């Protein structure tokens, strides 16, 4: 009987030495490990960043809010009003922060008529304002702290006859934000409140509870 045909033998030859393939496998594993480590690091960095952002949002100091409660010139209707002029005021200072307090080192007030300063007086001694607190700040301009010249008084009388006298109350303070054992650097704050007074010397409704503008320097 004829013998079965023999199958041809195929010889495979490696195109590269075994050491080359071992190096490629090792390199592939190293790349995968590095990718995993980089992914873990970036994920951790993202989590830390989100936590820091949330913490910053919750603890970021917000500027205080000032509103005029009262502003009065009781002698404005008096014949001798110029000699006995006195201006009293009351302003509310609201600290809107949830966790941050405010320490005021000093504060003074000024009053302006037609952008001319006619009075200046120091206010309260240093005080600490807790978070979510409203503090009432009042003061009086009189005597040497109030200097209204004849020209200014004549203009005030003209405005009085027209039914409204407009003043500007300014507050200036140095303060720091306080959080537990942490204190911010010192800031200087300027508050400006436009106030309209009627013929009776009392603040008009349009100015009462009006929010003052504020800026830092």
GROMACS .gro file of C-alpha atoms in nm:
model
  217
    1UNK     CA    1   0.000   0.000   0.000
    2UNK     CA    2   0.126   0.343  -0.070
    3UNK     CA    3   0.251   0.526   0.236
    4UNK     CA    4   0.061   0.832   0.367
    5UNK     CA    5   0.199   1.159   0.255
    6UNK     CA    6   0.414   1.322   0.510
    7UNK     CA    7   0.315   1.667   0.637
    8UNK     CA    8   0.569   1.934   0.566
    9UNK     CA    9   0.744   2.075   0.871
   10UNK     CA   10   0.721   2.451   0.921
   11UNK     CA   11   0.999   2.618   1.112
   12UNK     CA   12   0.910   2.949   1.289
   13UNK     CA   13   1.192   3.182   1.350
   14UNK     CA   14   1.161   3.467   1.598
   15UNK     CA   15   1.210   3.801   1.433
   16UNK     CA   16   1.366   3.934   1.757
   17UNK     CA   17   1.552   3.766   2.035
   18UNK     CA   18   1.350   3.655   2.345
   19UNK     CA   19   1.506   3.929   2.553
   20UNK     CA   20   1.340   4.188   2.326
   21UNK     CA   21   0.992   4.048   2.388
   22UNK     CA   22   1.052   4.024   2.762
   23UNK     CA   23   1.150   4.389   2.762
   24UNK     CA   24   0.834   4.481   2.569
   25UNK     CA   25   0.614   4.295   2.817
   26UNK     CA   26   0.791   4.464   3.109
   27UNK     CA   27   0.755   4.803   2.940
   28UNK     CA   28   0.382   4.744   2.883
   29UNK     CA   29   0.327   4.653   3.248
   30UNK     CA   30   0.523   4.959   3.362
   31UNK     CA   31   0.311   5.182   3.136
   32UNK     CA   32  -0.011   5.037   3.276
   33UNK     CA   33   0.107   5.081   3.634
   34UNK     CA   34   0.206   5.440   3.563
   35UNK     CA   35  -0.133   5.509   3.404
   36UNK     CA   36  -0.311   5.368   3.709
   37UNK     CA   37  -0.093   5.572   3.944
   38UNK     CA   38  -0.150   5.889   3.740
   39UNK     CA   39  -0.525   5.828   3.736
   40UNK     CA   40  -0.529   5.779   4.115
   41UNK     CA   41  -0.320   6.091   4.167
   42UNK     CA   42  -0.539   6.306   3.941
   43UNK     CA   43  -0.853   6.170   4.107
   44UNK     CA   44  -0.713   6.249   4.452
   45UNK     CA   45  -0.607   6.594   4.334
   46UNK     CA   46  -0.958   6.658   4.201
   47UNK     CA   47  -1.117   6.554   4.531
   48UNK     CA   48  -0.879   6.774   4.731
   49UNK     CA   49  -0.948   7.064   4.493
   50UNK     CA   50  -1.325   7.028   4.531
   51UNK     CA   51  -1.295   7.009   4.911
   52UNK     CA   52  -1.069   7.318   4.916
   53UNK     CA   53  -1.314   7.507   4.693
   54UNK     CA   54  -1.612   7.419   4.914
   55UNK     CA   55  -1.413   7.519   5.224
   56UNK     CA   56  -1.311   7.845   5.062
   57UNK     CA   57  -1.670   7.924   4.965
   58UNK     CA   58  -1.795   7.855   5.317
   59UNK     CA   59  -1.519   8.052   5.492
   60UNK     CA   60  -1.455   8.329   5.239
   61UNK     CA   61  -1.507   8.661   5.421
   62UNK     CA   62  -1.795   8.874   5.296
   63UNK     CA   63  -1.787   9.249   5.337
   64UNK     CA   64  -2.012   9.398   5.607
   65UNK     CA   65  -2.337   9.576   5.518
   66UNK     CA   66  -2.421   9.924   5.640
   67UNK     CA   67  -2.765  10.091   5.640
   68UNK     CA   68  -2.875  10.432   5.762
   69UNK     CA   69  -3.124  10.403   6.050
   70UNK     CA   70  -3.143  10.768   6.149
   71UNK     CA   71  -2.995  11.106   6.058
   72UNK     CA   72  -3.118  11.422   6.225
   73UNK     CA   73  -3.049  11.797   6.242
   74UNK     CA   74  -3.300  11.908   6.506
   75UNK     CA   75  -3.193  12.276   6.503
   76UNK     CA   76  -3.238  12.325   6.129
   77UNK     CA   77  -3.573  12.501   6.178
   78UNK     CA   78  -3.445  12.723   6.457
   79UNK     CA   79  -3.360  13.089   6.402
   80UNK     CA   80  -3.029  13.035   6.582
   81UNK     CA   81  -2.970  12.703   6.411
   82UNK     CA   82  -2.627  12.797   6.281
   83UNK     CA   83  -2.495  12.866   6.631
   84UNK     CA   84  -2.650  12.553   6.781
   85UNK     CA   85  -2.614  12.314   6.489
   86UNK     CA   86  -2.594  11.949   6.584
   87UNK     CA   87  -2.613  11.640   6.363
   88UNK     CA   88  -2.682  11.297   6.509
   89UNK     CA   89  -2.687  10.969   6.320
   90UNK     CA   90  -2.736  10.597   6.365
   91UNK     CA   91  -2.610  10.329   6.128
   92UNK     CA   92  -2.651   9.951   6.141
   93UNK     CA   93  -2.346   9.739   6.068
   94UNK     CA   94  -2.431   9.381   5.969
   95UNK     CA   95  -2.170   9.104   5.962
   96UNK     CA   96  -2.319   8.850   5.715
   97UNK     CA   97  -2.046   8.588   5.758
   98UNK     CA   98  -2.138   8.248   5.894
   99UNK     CA   99  -1.808   8.173   6.067
  100UNK     CA  100  -1.591   8.482   6.030
  101UNK     CA  101  -1.591   8.763   6.287
  102UNK     CA  102  -1.471   9.120   6.235
  103UNK     CA  103  -1.241   9.307   6.471
  104UNK     CA  104  -1.259   9.685   6.432
  105UNK     CA  105  -0.949   9.863   6.553
  106UNK     CA  106  -1.076  10.216   6.507
  107UNK     CA  107  -1.348  10.408   6.325
  108UNK     CA  108  -1.436  10.769   6.254
  109UNK     CA  109  -1.726  10.948   6.085
  110UNK     CA  110  -1.744  11.247   5.854
  111UNK     CA  111  -2.036  11.443   5.717
  112UNK     CA  112  -2.034  11.624   5.382
  113UNK     CA  113  -2.263  11.884   5.230
  114UNK     CA  114  -2.228  11.935   4.856
  115UNK     CA  115  -1.905  11.732   4.879
  116UNK     CA  116  -1.756  11.974   5.131
  117UNK     CA  117  -1.660  11.821   5.463
  118UNK     CA  118  -1.841  12.005   5.741
  119UNK     CA  119  -1.780  11.766   6.031
  120UNK     CA  120  -1.565  11.483   6.159
  121UNK     CA  121  -1.567  11.284   6.483
  122UNK     CA  122  -1.408  10.963   6.618
  123UNK     CA  123  -1.645  10.678   6.702
  124UNK     CA  124  -1.636  10.368   6.919
  125UNK     CA  125  -1.327  10.216   7.074
  126UNK     CA  126  -1.194   9.886   6.929
  127UNK     CA  127  -1.461   9.615   6.933
  128UNK     CA  128  -1.520   9.265   6.802
  129UNK     CA  129  -1.828   9.183   6.595
  130UNK     CA  130  -1.928   8.813   6.598
  131UNK     CA  131  -2.060   8.632   6.288
  132UNK     CA  132  -2.424   8.693   6.193
  133UNK     CA  133  -2.438   8.997   6.419
  134UNK     CA  134  -2.585   9.346   6.374
  135UNK     CA  135  -2.413   9.632   6.557
  136UNK     CA  136  -2.560   9.981   6.597
  137UNK     CA  137  -2.313  10.262   6.541
  138UNK     CA  138  -2.416  10.613   6.643
  139UNK     CA  139  -2.247  10.945   6.679
  140UNK     CA  140  -2.299  11.320   6.706
  141UNK     CA  141  -2.139  11.610   6.522
  142UNK     CA  142  -2.144  11.921   6.736
  143UNK     CA  143  -1.917  12.193   6.873
  144UNK     CA  144  -1.566  12.169   6.736
  145UNK     CA  145  -1.645  11.849   6.544
  146UNK     CA  146  -1.894  12.038   6.323
  147UNK     CA  147  -1.799  12.347   6.127
  148UNK     CA  148  -2.074  12.488   5.909
  149UNK     CA  149  -1.985  12.825   5.758
  150UNK     CA  150  -2.231  13.102   5.678
  151UNK     CA  151  -2.221  13.021   5.307
  152UNK     CA  152  -2.296  12.653   5.363
  153UNK     CA  153  -2.575  12.737   5.609
  154UNK     CA  154  -2.734  12.975   5.356
  155UNK     CA  155  -2.729  12.698   5.095
  156UNK     CA  156  -2.878  12.456   5.347
  157UNK     CA  157  -3.161  12.702   5.410
  158UNK     CA  158  -3.227  12.729   5.037
  159UNK     CA  159  -3.246  12.347   5.011
  160UNK     CA  160  -3.471  12.342   5.317
  161UNK     CA  161  -3.718  12.573   5.146
  162UNK     CA  162  -3.710  12.339   4.845
  163UNK     CA  163  -3.809  12.055   5.077
  164UNK     CA  164  -3.493  11.843   5.087
  165UNK     CA  165  -3.133  11.877   5.207
  166UNK     CA  166  -2.890  11.609   5.091
  167UNK     CA  167  -2.586  11.514   5.299
  168UNK     CA  168  -2.331  11.238   5.272
  169UNK     CA  169  -2.226  11.043   5.579
  170UNK     CA  170  -1.888  10.875   5.557
  171UNK     CA  171  -1.738  10.610   5.783
  172UNK     CA  172  -1.375  10.506   5.778
  173UNK     CA  173  -1.241  10.209   5.972
  174UNK     CA  174  -0.943   9.978   6.010
  175UNK     CA  175  -1.033   9.616   6.074
  176UNK     CA  176  -0.930   9.251   6.049
  177UNK     CA  177  -1.130   8.938   5.972
  178UNK     CA  178  -1.106   8.676   6.249
  179UNK     CA  179  -1.161   8.302   6.225
  180UNK     CA  180  -1.080   8.106   6.541
  181UNK     CA  181  -0.704   8.156   6.589
  182UNK     CA  182  -0.656   8.306   6.241
  183UNK     CA  183  -0.645   8.682   6.176
  184UNK     CA  184  -0.638   8.839   5.833
  185UNK     CA  185  -0.414   9.129   5.748
  186UNK     CA  186  -0.539   9.479   5.829
  187UNK     CA  187  -0.786   9.633   5.588
  188UNK     CA  188  -0.907   9.989   5.554
  189UNK     CA  189  -1.276  10.032   5.481
  190UNK     CA  190  -1.466  10.333   5.348
  191UNK     CA  191  -1.845  10.357   5.379
  192UNK     CA  192  -2.049  10.622   5.200
  193UNK     CA  193  -2.418  10.692   5.278
  194UNK     CA  194  -2.626  10.949   5.091
  195UNK     CA  195  -2.888  11.093   5.324
  196UNK     CA  196  -3.179  11.323   5.246
  197UNK     CA  197  -3.329  11.533   5.526
  198UNK     CA  198  -3.665  11.710   5.525
  199UNK     CA  199  -3.752  12.066   5.636
  200UNK     CA  200  -3.799  11.940   5.994
  201UNK     CA  201  -3.442  11.814   6.005
  202UNK     CA  202  -3.537  11.445   6.012
  203UNK     CA  203  -3.425  11.183   5.762
  204UNK     CA  204  -3.669  11.123   5.478
  205UNK     CA  205  -3.820  10.782   5.413
  206UNK     CA  206  -3.628  10.743   5.086
  207UNK     CA  207  -3.300  10.744   5.281
  208UNK     CA  208  -3.404  10.544   5.586
  209UNK     CA  209  -3.279  10.184   5.579
  210UNK     CA  210  -3.093  10.266   5.257
  211UNK     CA  211  -2.786  10.053   5.201
  212UNK     CA  212  -2.455  10.239   5.194
  213UNK     CA  213  -2.181  10.183   4.942
  214UNK     CA  214  -1.853  10.038   5.065
  215UNK     CA  215  -1.503   9.984   4.930
  216UNK     CA  216  -1.167   9.871   5.067
  217UNK     CA  217  -0.825  10.031   5.028
   0.00000   0.00000   0.00000
